[in-house]
PDB file of C-alpha atoms in Angstrom:
ATOM      1  CA  MET A   1      30.322 109.724 139.479  1.00 52.00           C
ATOM      2  CA  GLU A   2      29.712 109.202 143.185  1.00 85.00           C
ATOM      3  CA  GLY A   3      27.846 112.373 144.114  1.00 95.00           C
ATOM      4  CA  ASP A   4      27.854 116.125 143.720  1.00 97.00           C
ATOM      5  CA  LEU A   5      29.801 119.022 145.171  1.00 97.00           C
ATOM      6  CA  ALA A   6      26.940 120.038 147.468  1.00 97.00           C
ATOM      7  CA  GLY A   7      27.017 116.620 149.096  1.00 96.00           C
ATOM      8  CA  LEU A   8      30.798 116.632 149.315  1.00 96.00           C
ATOM      9  CA  ILE A   9      30.837 120.024 151.053  1.00 97.00           C
ATOM     10  CA  LYS A  10      28.050 119.007 153.440  1.00 96.00           C
ATOM     11  CA  SER A  11      29.839 115.787 154.379  1.00 95.00           C
ATOM     12  CA  ARG A  12      33.144 117.428 155.271  1.00 94.00           C
ATOM     13  CA  GLN A  13      34.120 117.141 158.919  1.00 91.00           C
ATOM     14  CA  ASN A  14      37.085 119.490 158.532  1.00 92.00           C
ATOM     15  CA  ASP A  15      38.484 122.051 156.105  1.00 93.00           C
ATOM     16  CA  MET A  16      39.504 120.998 152.620  1.00 93.00           C
ATOM     17  CA  ALA A  17      43.212 121.154 151.913  1.00 92.00           C
ATOM     18  CA  LEU A  18      43.838 124.286 149.867  1.00 92.00           C
ATOM     19  CA  GLY A  19      45.347 122.068 147.181  1.00 93.00           C
ATOM     20  CA  MET A  20      42.061 120.186 146.958  1.00 94.00           C
ATOM     21  CA  VAL A  21      40.180 123.501 146.744  1.00 95.00           C
ATOM     22  CA  ALA A  22      42.434 124.593 143.900  1.00 95.00           C
ATOM     23  CA  SER A  23      42.052 121.287 142.060  1.00 95.00           C
ATOM     24  CA  ILE A  24      38.242 121.486 142.094  1.00 97.00           C
ATOM     25  CA  TYR A  25      38.351 125.141 141.050  1.00 98.00           C
ATOM     26  CA  ARG A  26      40.727 124.457 138.164  1.00 97.00           C
ATOM     27  CA  GLN A  27      38.613 121.589 136.832  1.00 97.00           C
ATOM     28  CA  LEU A  28      35.471 123.740 137.023  1.00 98.00           C
ATOM     29  CA  VAL A  29      37.142 126.608 135.179  1.00 98.00           C
ATOM     30  CA  ASN A  30      38.476 124.283 132.485  1.00 98.00           C
ATOM     31  CA  GLY A  31      34.994 122.850 131.973  1.00 98.00           C
ATOM     32  CA  LEU A  32      33.458 126.305 131.632  1.00 98.00           C
ATOM     33  CA  LYS A  33      36.274 127.429 129.370  1.00 98.00           C
ATOM     34  CA  HIS A  34      35.279 124.636 126.973  1.00 97.00           C
ATOM     35  CA  ILE A  35      31.559 125.469 127.179  1.00 97.00           C
ATOM     36  CA  HIS A  36      32.132 129.196 126.660  1.00 97.00           C
ATOM     37  CA  ALA A  37      34.610 128.659 123.808  1.00 96.00           C
ATOM     38  CA  ASN A  38      31.876 126.770 121.978  1.00 96.00           C
ATOM     39  CA  GLY A  39      29.509 129.722 122.228  1.00 95.00           C
ATOM     40  CA  TYR A  40      27.341 128.704 125.184  1.00 95.00           C
ATOM     41  CA  PHE A  41      26.953 129.463 128.867  1.00 96.00           C
ATOM     42  CA  HIS A  42      25.544 127.148 131.520  1.00 95.00           C
ATOM     43  CA  ARG A  43      23.323 129.534 133.557  1.00 94.00           C
ATOM     44  CA  ARG A  44      22.958 127.182 136.532  1.00 95.00           C
ATOM     45  CA  ILE A  45      26.423 126.677 137.933  1.00 97.00           C
ATOM     46  CA  GLU A  46      25.909 125.649 141.559  1.00 97.00           C
ATOM     47  CA  PRO A  47      27.269 122.809 143.723  1.00 98.00           C
ATOM     48  CA  GLU A  48      24.337 120.498 142.899  1.00 97.00           C
ATOM     49  CA  HIS A  49      25.294 120.652 139.213  1.00 97.00           C
ATOM     50  CA  ILE A  50      28.933 119.705 139.743  1.00 98.00           C
ATOM     51  CA  LEU A  51      29.282 115.925 139.887  1.00 97.00           C
ATOM     52  CA  THR A  52      32.162 114.541 141.921  1.00 97.00           C
ATOM     53  CA  SER A  53      34.092 111.361 142.544  1.00 94.00           C
ATOM     54  CA  ALA A  54      36.962 110.860 144.961  1.00 86.00           C
ATOM     55  CA  PRO A  55      38.889 107.804 143.773  1.00 83.00           C
ATOM     56  CA  ALA A  56      41.967 108.234 145.953  1.00 90.00           C
ATOM     57  CA  ARG A  57      43.822 110.324 148.493  1.00 92.00           C
ATOM     58  CA  VAL A  58      46.892 112.401 147.802  1.00 93.00           C
ATOM     59  CA  LYS A  59      49.353 114.609 149.670  1.00 92.00           C
ATOM     60  CA  TYR A  60      49.073 118.288 148.788  1.00 91.00           C
ATOM     61  CA  ARG A  61      51.881 120.782 149.146  1.00 81.00           C
ATOM     62  CA  SER A  62      51.288 123.938 151.141  1.00 76.00           C
ATOM     63  CA  MET A  63      50.511 127.116 149.183  1.00 71.00           C
ATOM     64  CA  ASP A  64      53.000 128.832 151.475  1.00 66.00           C
ATOM     65  CA  VAL A  65      56.277 128.515 149.556  1.00 53.00           C
ATOM     66  CA  SER A  66      58.228 128.793 152.801  1.00 58.00           C
ATOM     67  CA  SER A  67      56.507 125.720 154.239  1.00 67.00           C
ATOM     68  CA  ALA A  68      57.385 122.096 153.520  1.00 66.00           C
ATOM     69  CA  THR A  69      54.179 120.833 155.135  1.00 81.00           C
ATOM     70  CA  LEU A  70      52.201 118.159 153.274  1.00 88.00           C
ATOM     71  CA  VAL A  71      48.464 117.740 153.855  1.00 88.00           C
ATOM     72  CA  GLU A  72      46.668 114.531 152.932  1.00 92.00           C
ATOM     73  CA  ASP A  73      43.171 114.841 151.469  1.00 93.00           C
ATOM     74  CA  ALA A  74      40.963 113.446 148.731  1.00 91.00           C
ATOM     75  CA  THR A  75      41.740 113.848 145.073  1.00 92.00           C
ATOM     76  CA  VAL A  76      38.404 114.840 143.547  1.00 94.00           C
ATOM     77  CA  GLU A  77      37.363 114.584 139.926  1.00 96.00           C
ATOM     78  CA  VAL A  78      34.546 116.921 138.910  1.00 96.00           C
ATOM     79  CA  ARG A  79      32.224 117.178 135.942  1.00 97.00           C
ATOM     80  CA  ILE A  80      29.651 119.846 135.152  1.00 97.00           C
ATOM     81  CA  SER A  81      26.058 118.627 134.768  1.00 96.00           C
ATOM     82  CA  GLY A  82      22.579 120.193 134.628  1.00 91.00           C
ATOM     83  CA  PHE A  83      22.671 121.398 131.036  1.00 89.00           C
ATOM     84  CA  GLY A  84      18.900 121.790 130.713  1.00 83.00           C
ATOM     85  CA  ARG A  85      19.003 125.598 130.599  1.00 82.00           C
ATOM     86  CA  VAL A  86      22.183 126.176 128.611  1.00 88.00           C
ATOM     87  CA  ARG A  87      21.934 129.177 126.277  1.00 84.00           C
ATOM     88  CA  LYS A  88      23.903 130.785 123.490  1.00 80.00           C
ATOM     89  CA  ARG A  89      26.316 133.431 124.718  1.00 71.00           C
ATOM     90  CA  ASN A  90      24.965 136.998 124.896  1.00 66.00           C
ATOM     91  CA  SER A  91      21.389 135.767 124.552  1.00 66.00           C
ATOM     92  CA  THR A  92      18.350 137.834 125.481  1.00 65.00           C
ATOM     93  CA  GLU A  93      16.224 136.585 128.360  1.00 64.00           C
ATOM     94  CA  PRO A  94      12.771 137.634 129.586  1.00 57.00           C
ATOM     95  CA  SER A  95      13.123 139.892 132.618  1.00 50.00           C
ATOM     96  CA  GLY A  96      13.110 137.775 135.765  1.00 51.00           C
ATOM     97  CA  ALA A  97      13.810 134.520 133.901  1.00 54.00           C
ATOM     98  CA  SER A  98      14.993 131.714 136.165  1.00 52.00           C
ATOM     99  CA  VAL A  99      18.699 130.980 136.018  1.00 56.00           C
ATOM    100  CA  SER A 100      20.091 129.278 139.132  1.00 60.00           C
ATOM    101  CA  LYS A 101      17.610 127.104 141.029  1.00 64.00           C
ATOM    102  CA  THR A 102      18.468 128.972 144.221  1.00 82.00           C
ATOM    103  CA  THR A 103      19.140 132.695 144.555  1.00 93.00           C
ATOM    104  CA  TRP A 104      22.454 131.999 146.290  1.00 97.00           C
ATOM    105  CA  TYR A 105      24.476 131.666 143.078  1.00 98.00           C
ATOM    106  CA  ARG A 106      22.643 134.178 140.889  1.00 97.00           C
ATOM    107  CA  ALA A 107      24.760 136.944 139.400  1.00 97.00           C
ATOM    108  CA  PRO A 108      23.796 140.582 140.048  1.00 97.00           C
ATOM    109  CA  GLU A 109      22.606 141.039 136.458  1.00 97.00           C
ATOM    110  CA  VAL A 110      20.093 138.248 137.026  1.00 95.00           C
ATOM    111  CA  LEU A 111      18.989 139.653 140.377  1.00 96.00           C
ATOM    112  CA  VAL A 112      18.230 143.121 138.943  1.00 95.00           C
ATOM    113  CA  GLY A 113      16.306 141.668 135.994  1.00 94.00           C
ATOM    114  CA  SER A 114      18.684 142.308 133.108  1.00 94.00           C
ATOM    115  CA  THR A 115      17.548 140.776 129.826  1.00 91.00           C
ATOM    116  CA  SER A 116      21.095 140.625 128.426  1.00 91.00           C
ATOM    117  CA  LEU A 117      22.979 137.742 129.972  1.00 94.00           C
ATOM    118  CA  SER A 118      26.359 136.291 129.097  1.00 95.00           C
ATOM    119  CA  ALA A 119      28.924 133.741 130.216  1.00 96.00           C
ATOM    120  CA  SER A 120      29.742 136.129 133.066  1.00 97.00           C
ATOM    121  CA  VAL A 121      26.816 134.690 135.055  1.00 97.00           C
ATOM    122  CA  ASP A 122      28.751 131.422 135.245  1.00 98.00           C
ATOM    123  CA  MET A 123      31.896 133.156 136.454  1.00 99.00           C
ATOM    124  CA  TRP A 124      30.057 134.911 139.288  1.00 99.00           C
ATOM    125  CA  ALA A 125      28.922 131.482 140.482  1.00 98.00           C
ATOM    126  CA  VAL A 126      32.502 130.208 140.266  1.00 99.00           C
ATOM    127  CA  GLY A 127      33.607 132.985 142.619  1.00 99.00           C
ATOM    128  CA  LEU A 128      30.955 132.016 145.151  1.00 99.00           C
ATOM    129  CA  ILE A 129      31.807 128.331 144.869  1.00 99.00           C
ATOM    130  CA  LEU A 130      35.489 129.090 145.435  1.00 98.00           C
ATOM    131  CA  ILE A 131      34.545 130.831 148.681  1.00 98.00           C
ATOM    132  CA  GLU A 132      32.323 127.908 149.662  1.00 98.00           C
ATOM    133  CA  LEU A 133      35.080 125.365 149.035  1.00 97.00           C
ATOM    134  CA  VAL A 134      37.206 127.174 151.614  1.00 96.00           C
ATOM    135  CA  THR A 135      34.498 127.998 154.184  1.00 96.00           C
ATOM    136  CA  LEU A 136      32.172 125.009 153.605  1.00 97.00           C
ATOM    137  CA  LYS A 137      29.141 127.304 153.586  1.00 96.00           C
ATOM    138  CA  PRO A 138      27.451 129.549 150.989  1.00 97.00           C
ATOM    139  CA  ALA A 139      28.733 133.126 150.931  1.00 97.00           C
ATOM    140  CA  PHE A 140      25.332 134.810 150.515  1.00 97.00           C
ATOM    141  CA  LYS A 141      22.118 133.032 151.526  1.00 96.00           C
ATOM    142  CA  GLY A 142      19.292 135.281 150.358  1.00 95.00           C
ATOM    143  CA  ASP A 143      15.693 134.065 150.222  1.00 93.00           C
ATOM    144  CA  SER A 144      14.635 136.341 147.342  1.00 93.00           C
ATOM    145  CA  ASN A 145      16.317 138.376 144.618  1.00 93.00           C
ATOM    146  CA  ALA A 146      16.022 141.549 146.707  1.00 93.00           C
ATOM    147  CA  ASN A 147      17.323 139.884 149.865  1.00 94.00           C
ATOM    148  CA  GLN A 148      20.164 138.229 147.971  1.00 95.00           C
ATOM    149  CA  LEU A 149      21.218 141.553 146.468  1.00 94.00           C
ATOM    150  CA  MET A 150      21.105 143.180 149.902  1.00 94.00           C
ATOM    151  CA  LYS A 151      23.407 140.517 151.348  1.00 96.00           C
ATOM    152  CA  ILE A 152      25.840 140.957 148.457  1.00 96.00           C
ATOM    153  CA  VAL A 153      25.899 144.757 148.808  1.00 95.00           C
ATOM    154  CA  GLU A 154      26.542 144.430 152.549  1.00 94.00           C
ATOM    155  CA  VAL A 155      29.883 142.813 151.698  1.00 96.00           C
ATOM    156  CA  LEU A 156      30.840 144.161 148.250  1.00 96.00           C
ATOM    157  CA  GLY A 157      29.545 147.698 148.788  1.00 93.00           C
ATOM    158  CA  GLY A 158      27.261 149.905 146.708  1.00 92.00           C
ATOM    159  CA  LEU A 159      26.997 149.746 142.931  1.00 91.00           C
ATOM    160  CA  ALA A 160      28.108 153.346 142.414  1.00 85.00           C
ATOM    161  CA  ARG A 161      31.547 153.135 143.994  1.00 77.00           C
ATOM    162  CA  THR A 162      34.543 154.147 141.886  1.00 71.00           C
ATOM    163  CA  VAL A 163      38.270 154.124 142.579  1.00 63.00           C
ATOM    164  CA  ASN A 164      37.862 157.644 143.944  1.00 70.00           C
ATOM    165  CA  ASP A 165      35.295 156.459 146.498  1.00 58.00           C
ATOM    166  CA  SER A 166      36.984 153.295 147.656  1.00 60.00           C
ATOM    167  CA  ASP A 167      40.225 151.889 148.881  1.00 74.00           C
ATOM    168  CA  VAL A 168      42.145 149.902 146.310  1.00 81.00           C
ATOM    169  CA  ASP A 169      43.984 146.658 146.820  1.00 83.00           C
ATOM    170  CA  GLU A 170      47.713 146.172 146.332  1.00 83.00           C
ATOM    171  CA  ARG A 171      47.110 145.760 142.601  1.00 87.00           C
ATOM    172  CA  GLY A 172      45.426 149.161 142.341  1.00 83.00           C
ATOM    173  CA  LYS A 173      41.986 147.621 141.732  1.00 86.00           C
ATOM    174  CA  VAL A 174      38.913 148.967 143.512  1.00 84.00           C
ATOM    175  CA  GLU A 175      37.844 146.883 146.477  1.00 88.00           C
ATOM    176  CA  GLY A 176      34.357 145.419 146.528  1.00 92.00           C
ATOM    177  CA  GLY A 177      32.099 144.934 143.543  1.00 94.00           C
ATOM    178  CA  GLY A 178      33.027 148.203 141.858  1.00 92.00           C
ATOM    179  CA  GLU A 179      30.906 150.585 139.829  1.00 91.00           C
ATOM    180  CA  TRP A 180      28.051 149.272 137.674  1.00 94.00           C
ATOM    181  CA  VAL A 181      25.896 152.016 136.191  1.00 92.00           C
ATOM    182  CA  GLU A 182      23.418 149.753 134.375  1.00 95.00           C
ATOM    183  CA  GLY A 183      22.906 147.572 137.428  1.00 95.00           C
ATOM    184  CA  LEU A 184      22.270 150.622 139.589  1.00 92.00           C
ATOM    185  CA  ARG A 185      19.669 151.840 137.091  1.00 93.00           C
ATOM    186  CA  LEU A 186      17.891 148.493 136.837  1.00 94.00           C
ATOM    187  CA  GLY A 187      18.041 147.745 140.548  1.00 92.00           C
ATOM    188  CA  THR A 188      16.746 151.171 141.527  1.00 90.00           C
ATOM    189  CA  ALA A 189      13.917 151.045 138.971  1.00 90.00           C
ATOM    190  CA  ALA A 190      12.849 147.643 140.298  1.00 88.00           C
ATOM    191  CA  GLY A 191      12.964 148.829 143.911  1.00 86.00           C
ATOM    192  CA  LEU A 192      15.645 146.277 144.761  1.00 86.00           C
ATOM    193  CA  LEU A 193      18.337 148.687 145.946  1.00 82.00           C
ATOM    194  CA  THR A 194      17.472 150.365 149.214  1.00 75.00           C
ATOM    195  CA  THR A 195      20.981 150.901 150.572  1.00 77.00           C
ATOM    196  CA  ASP A 196      23.454 153.711 149.945  1.00 79.00           C
ATOM    197  CA  PRO A 197      24.784 153.263 146.366  1.00 82.00           C
ATOM    198  CA  LYS A 198      28.193 154.297 147.679  1.00 83.00           C
ATOM    199  CA  ALA A 199      28.123 152.072 150.754  1.00 88.00           C
ATOM    200  CA  PRO A 200      31.681 150.919 151.519  1.00 90.00           C
ATOM    201  CA  PRO A 201      32.681 147.283 151.020  1.00 93.00           C
ATOM    202  CA  LYS A 202      33.994 144.992 153.717  1.00 93.00           C
ATOM    203  CA  PRO A 203      37.340 143.238 153.261  1.00 92.00           C
ATOM    204  CA  LEU A 204      36.829 140.024 151.292  1.00 93.00           C
ATOM    205  CA  ARG A 205      39.255 138.313 153.622  1.00 92.00           C
ATOM    206  CA  ASN A 206      36.579 138.585 156.319  1.00 93.00           C
ATOM    207  CA  LEU A 207      34.551 135.949 154.460  1.00 94.00           C
ATOM    208  CA  PHE A 208      37.183 133.345 155.258  1.00 91.00           C
ATOM    209  CA  GLN A 209      37.688 131.832 158.693  1.00 80.00           C
ATOM    210  CA  ARG A 210      41.141 130.512 157.894  1.00 84.00           C
ATOM    211  CA  ARG A 211      44.355 131.767 156.358  1.00 87.00           C
ATOM    212  CA  VAL A 212      44.271 131.806 152.570  1.00 92.00           C
ATOM    213  CA  PRO A 213      46.788 133.165 150.044  1.00 91.00           C
ATOM    214  CA  ASP A 214      46.415 136.665 148.629  1.00 93.00           C
ATOM    215  CA  SER A 215      46.118 135.282 145.109  1.00 95.00           C
ATOM    216  CA  LEU A 216      42.962 133.387 146.106  1.00 96.00           C
ATOM    217  CA  ILE A 217      41.452 136.557 147.603  1.00 96.00           C
ATOM    218  CA  TYR A 218      42.277 138.489 144.425  1.00 97.00           C
ATOM    219  CA  CYS A 219      40.787 135.731 142.279  1.00 98.00           C
ATOM    220  CA  VAL A 220      37.515 135.914 144.216  1.00 98.00           C
ATOM    221  CA  ALA A 221      37.564 139.712 143.932  1.00 98.00           C
ATOM    222  CA  ASP A 222      37.990 139.534 140.155  1.00 98.00           C
ATOM    223  CA  LEU A 223      35.172 136.995 139.823  1.00 99.00           C
ATOM    224  CA  LEU A 224      32.774 139.027 141.980  1.00 98.00           C
ATOM    225  CA  ARG A 225      32.731 142.278 140.025  1.00 97.00           C
ATOM    226  CA  TYR A 226      29.259 143.749 139.686  1.00 97.00           C
ATOM    227  CA  ASP A 227      29.717 144.760 136.065  1.00 96.00           C
ATOM    228  CA  PRO A 228      29.647 141.586 133.925  1.00 97.00           C
ATOM    229  CA  GLU A 229      32.076 143.199 131.480  1.00 97.00           C
ATOM    230  CA  LYS A 230      34.656 143.622 134.248  1.00 96.00           C
ATOM    231  CA  ARG A 231      34.370 140.094 135.606  1.00 98.00           C
ATOM    232  CA  VAL A 232      37.206 137.767 134.639  1.00 98.00           C
ATOM    233  CA  THR A 233      36.417 135.144 132.013  1.00 98.00           C
ATOM    234  CA  ALA A 234      37.244 131.453 132.209  1.00 98.00           C
ATOM    235  CA  GLU A 235      40.049 132.083 129.723  1.00 98.00           C
ATOM    236  CA  GLN A 236      41.462 134.903 131.858  1.00 98.00           C
ATOM    237  CA  CYS A 237      41.276 132.708 134.959  1.00 98.00           C
ATOM    238  CA  THR A 238      43.935 130.445 133.460  1.00 97.00           C
ATOM    239  CA  ASP A 239      46.371 133.383 133.404  1.00 97.00           C
ATOM    240  CA  HIS A 240      45.473 134.637 136.884  1.00 98.00           C
ATOM    241  CA  PRO A 241      48.130 134.587 139.645  1.00 96.00           C
ATOM    242  CA  TYR A 242      45.987 132.133 141.636  1.00 96.00           C
ATOM    243  CA  TRP A 243      46.042 129.707 138.705  1.00 97.00           C
ATOM    244  CA  ILE A 244      49.808 130.054 138.402  1.00 95.00           C
ATOM    245  CA  ASP A 245      50.262 129.580 142.160  1.00 92.00           C
ATOM    246  CA  THR A 246      48.289 126.321 142.100  1.00 92.00           C
ATOM    247  CA  ARG A 247      49.816 124.608 139.082  1.00 89.00           C
ATOM    248  CA  ASP A 248      51.581 121.888 141.062  1.00 82.00           C
ATOM    249  CA  LEU A 249      50.297 121.300 144.566  1.00 80.00           C
ATOM    250  CA  THR A 250      50.481 117.515 144.720  1.00 71.00           C
ATOM    251  CA  ALA A 251      53.538 115.868 146.205  1.00 55.00           C
TER     252      ALA A 251
END
């Protein structure tokens, strides 16, 4: 392998073709689907732990079905690495145990000190990486667990928001991170949550500085649910509209 995803993102001089974004995402999900199906979760999914090689260039079709535009970009092969802290699914961790090397990709349950972690921590990281593939910069750059959680809440809203408190998207799903009772309890007890628990979310589309399809926005929304039980799994990702929309983007 030639490098890692962090280096690839840093080296980009212009936006990735959305077909290239989808290809990297699909390979990452397939890798995690295999890991999770075998009873494990990675715990440190972040760009530095995704090895990459770009053996060729290819023409990608537009994700806009009404457009015949072709965009040339790299075809990237990815492989998950960094298996030093892999754990059995639904394992118990000491409170505050290190998961991701940086706070930027840590799931909310890690940030609030939950001792019950699952494969959902990997899927949260996938959501953030999908954003980063499009924007070429991390979505939330906190310098501590508390600061990271604050930056997340600023965008996804408070942890006590229900459908009755929030606008819903076109699918009828609550916008933002949604309600997470256990996270609110843990975060409040640890003094990590200082904002209004019903603070409204900002539109996820605001995170992107370019036009992206609705199915990608919805995929990110489903990956960035506060409650780990409500976050989509790797298996569910392969049935998601974004997955279906990106099945054949190479010319």
